[in-house]
XYZ file of C-alpha atoms in Angstrom:
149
model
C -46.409 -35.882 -82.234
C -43.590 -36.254 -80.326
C -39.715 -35.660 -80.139
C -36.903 -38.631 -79.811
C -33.393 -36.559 -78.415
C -29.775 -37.647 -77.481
C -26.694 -37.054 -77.364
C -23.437 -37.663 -79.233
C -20.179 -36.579 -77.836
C -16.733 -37.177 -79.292
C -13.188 -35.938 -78.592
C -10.348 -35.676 -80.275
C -8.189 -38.808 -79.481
C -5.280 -40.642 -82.114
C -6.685 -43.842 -83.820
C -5.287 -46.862 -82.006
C -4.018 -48.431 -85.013
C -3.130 -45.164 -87.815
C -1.514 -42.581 -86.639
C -2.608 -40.333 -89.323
C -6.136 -39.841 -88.784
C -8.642 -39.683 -86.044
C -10.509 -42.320 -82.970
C -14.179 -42.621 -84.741
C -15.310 -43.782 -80.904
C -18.005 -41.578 -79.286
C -20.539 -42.172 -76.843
C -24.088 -42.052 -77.320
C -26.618 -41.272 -74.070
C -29.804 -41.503 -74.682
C -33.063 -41.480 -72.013
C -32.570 -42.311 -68.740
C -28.973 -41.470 -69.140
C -28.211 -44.781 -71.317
C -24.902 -45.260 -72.736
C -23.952 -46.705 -75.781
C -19.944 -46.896 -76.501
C -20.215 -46.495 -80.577
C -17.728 -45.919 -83.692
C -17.556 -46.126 -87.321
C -18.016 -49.892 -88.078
C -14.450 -52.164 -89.024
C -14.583 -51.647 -92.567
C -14.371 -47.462 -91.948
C -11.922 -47.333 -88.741
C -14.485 -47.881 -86.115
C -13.877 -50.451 -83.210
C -14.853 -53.439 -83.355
C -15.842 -53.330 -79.362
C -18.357 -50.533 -80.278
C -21.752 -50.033 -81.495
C -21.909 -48.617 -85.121
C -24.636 -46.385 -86.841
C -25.378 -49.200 -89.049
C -26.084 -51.470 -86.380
C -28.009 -49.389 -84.179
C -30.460 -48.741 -87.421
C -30.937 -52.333 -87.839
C -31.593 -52.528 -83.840
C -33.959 -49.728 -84.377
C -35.819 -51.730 -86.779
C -36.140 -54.964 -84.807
C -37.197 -53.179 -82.016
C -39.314 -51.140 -83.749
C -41.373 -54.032 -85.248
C -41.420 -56.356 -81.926
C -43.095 -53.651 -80.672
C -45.947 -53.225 -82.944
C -45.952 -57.534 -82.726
C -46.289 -57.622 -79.226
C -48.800 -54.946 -79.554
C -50.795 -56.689 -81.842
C -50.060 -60.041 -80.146
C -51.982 -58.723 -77.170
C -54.742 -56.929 -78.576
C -55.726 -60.128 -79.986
C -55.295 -62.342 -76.852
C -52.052 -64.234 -77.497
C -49.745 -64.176 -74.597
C -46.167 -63.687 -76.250
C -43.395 -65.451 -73.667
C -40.280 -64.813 -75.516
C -39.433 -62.851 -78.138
C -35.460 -62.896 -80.075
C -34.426 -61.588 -83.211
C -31.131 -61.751 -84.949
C -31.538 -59.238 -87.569
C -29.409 -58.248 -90.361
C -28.821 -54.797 -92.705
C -26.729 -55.067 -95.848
C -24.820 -52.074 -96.659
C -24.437 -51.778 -100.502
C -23.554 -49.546 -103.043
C -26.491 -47.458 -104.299
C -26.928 -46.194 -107.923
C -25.556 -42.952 -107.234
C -21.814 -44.342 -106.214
C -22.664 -43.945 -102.455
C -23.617 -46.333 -99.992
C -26.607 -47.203 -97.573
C -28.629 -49.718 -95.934
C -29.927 -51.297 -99.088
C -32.197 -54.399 -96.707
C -32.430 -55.288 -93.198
C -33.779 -58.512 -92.975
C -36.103 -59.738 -89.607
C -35.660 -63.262 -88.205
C -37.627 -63.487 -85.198
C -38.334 -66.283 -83.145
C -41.519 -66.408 -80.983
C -42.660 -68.234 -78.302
C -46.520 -68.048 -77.171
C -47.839 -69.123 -73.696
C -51.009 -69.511 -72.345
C -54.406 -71.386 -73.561
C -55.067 -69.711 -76.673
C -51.676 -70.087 -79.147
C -51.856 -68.565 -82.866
C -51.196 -70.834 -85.772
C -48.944 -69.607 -88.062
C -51.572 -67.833 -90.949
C -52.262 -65.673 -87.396
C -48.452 -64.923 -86.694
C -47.963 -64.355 -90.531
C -50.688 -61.304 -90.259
C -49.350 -60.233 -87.039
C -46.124 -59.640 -88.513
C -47.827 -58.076 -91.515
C -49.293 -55.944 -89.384
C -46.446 -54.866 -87.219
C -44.542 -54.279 -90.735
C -47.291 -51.859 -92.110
C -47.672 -49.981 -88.558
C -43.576 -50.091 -87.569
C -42.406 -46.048 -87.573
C -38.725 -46.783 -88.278
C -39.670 -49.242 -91.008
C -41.704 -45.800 -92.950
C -38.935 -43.973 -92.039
C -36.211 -45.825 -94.205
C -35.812 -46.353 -98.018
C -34.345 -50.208 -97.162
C -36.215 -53.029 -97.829
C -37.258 -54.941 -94.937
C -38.186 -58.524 -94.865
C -39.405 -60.955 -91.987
C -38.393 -64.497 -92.420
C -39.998 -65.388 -88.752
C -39.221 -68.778 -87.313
């Protein structure tokens, strides 16, 4: 087991644009003393110039699964080059009149080097595997899909 710790701060300040209710920016630091400049997203208040919850979960995600690919990747000889995703969460209206992060959909794009180079049936159970392995992934209720390139 293991723990995963950091730290949110936030201060009173006036909202740029409304004077009648609060700044949603806050600053995350995480290992290593990492900083991440975050807020509510647009649609809530939040800057656009800043990180929101909703993003960093999708970002968790991603990561989460290249991970467990590049794991896998390696343990069965490929030599992975690059690796890029652009992935996406949808934030939807649940059936009990709240929201959440109904999907977060993968799109990675690969690119092997070396002698031996998988064929796509290999990177297609790669990904399955990184998918059935990936910790964040079991931690949400969102679907997650991988439309790799």
């Amino acid at each position: 087991m293991s723990a995963h710790r950091s730290v949110i701060r936030w201060q009173r300040a006036n909202h740029p644009s409304d004077p009648d209710t609060y700044s949603r920016n806050h600053r995350v630091t995480l290992s290593g003393d990492q900083q991440v400049d975050a807020s509510a997203s647009v649609e809530f208040k939040g800057d656009p110039g800043c990180a929101d919850p909703e993003q960093l979960l999708v970002s968790a995600v991603s990561s989460c699964h290249m991970l467990f690919f590049l794991a896998i990747a390696e343990f069965q000889g490929y030599r992975v080059d690059s690796y890029e995703d652009d992935p996406v969460g949808y934030l939807e209206r649940n059936d009990k009149k709240g929201m959440e992060v109904t999907r977060v959909e993968l799109s990675p794009c690969i690119t092997f080097g070396g002698d031996k180079v998988p064929d796509q049936k290999a990177i297609s159970r790669m990904h399955d595997g990184a998918h059935r392995n990936c910790f964040i992934r079991h931690s949400i209720t969102a679907e997650v899909t991988i439309n790799h390139r």
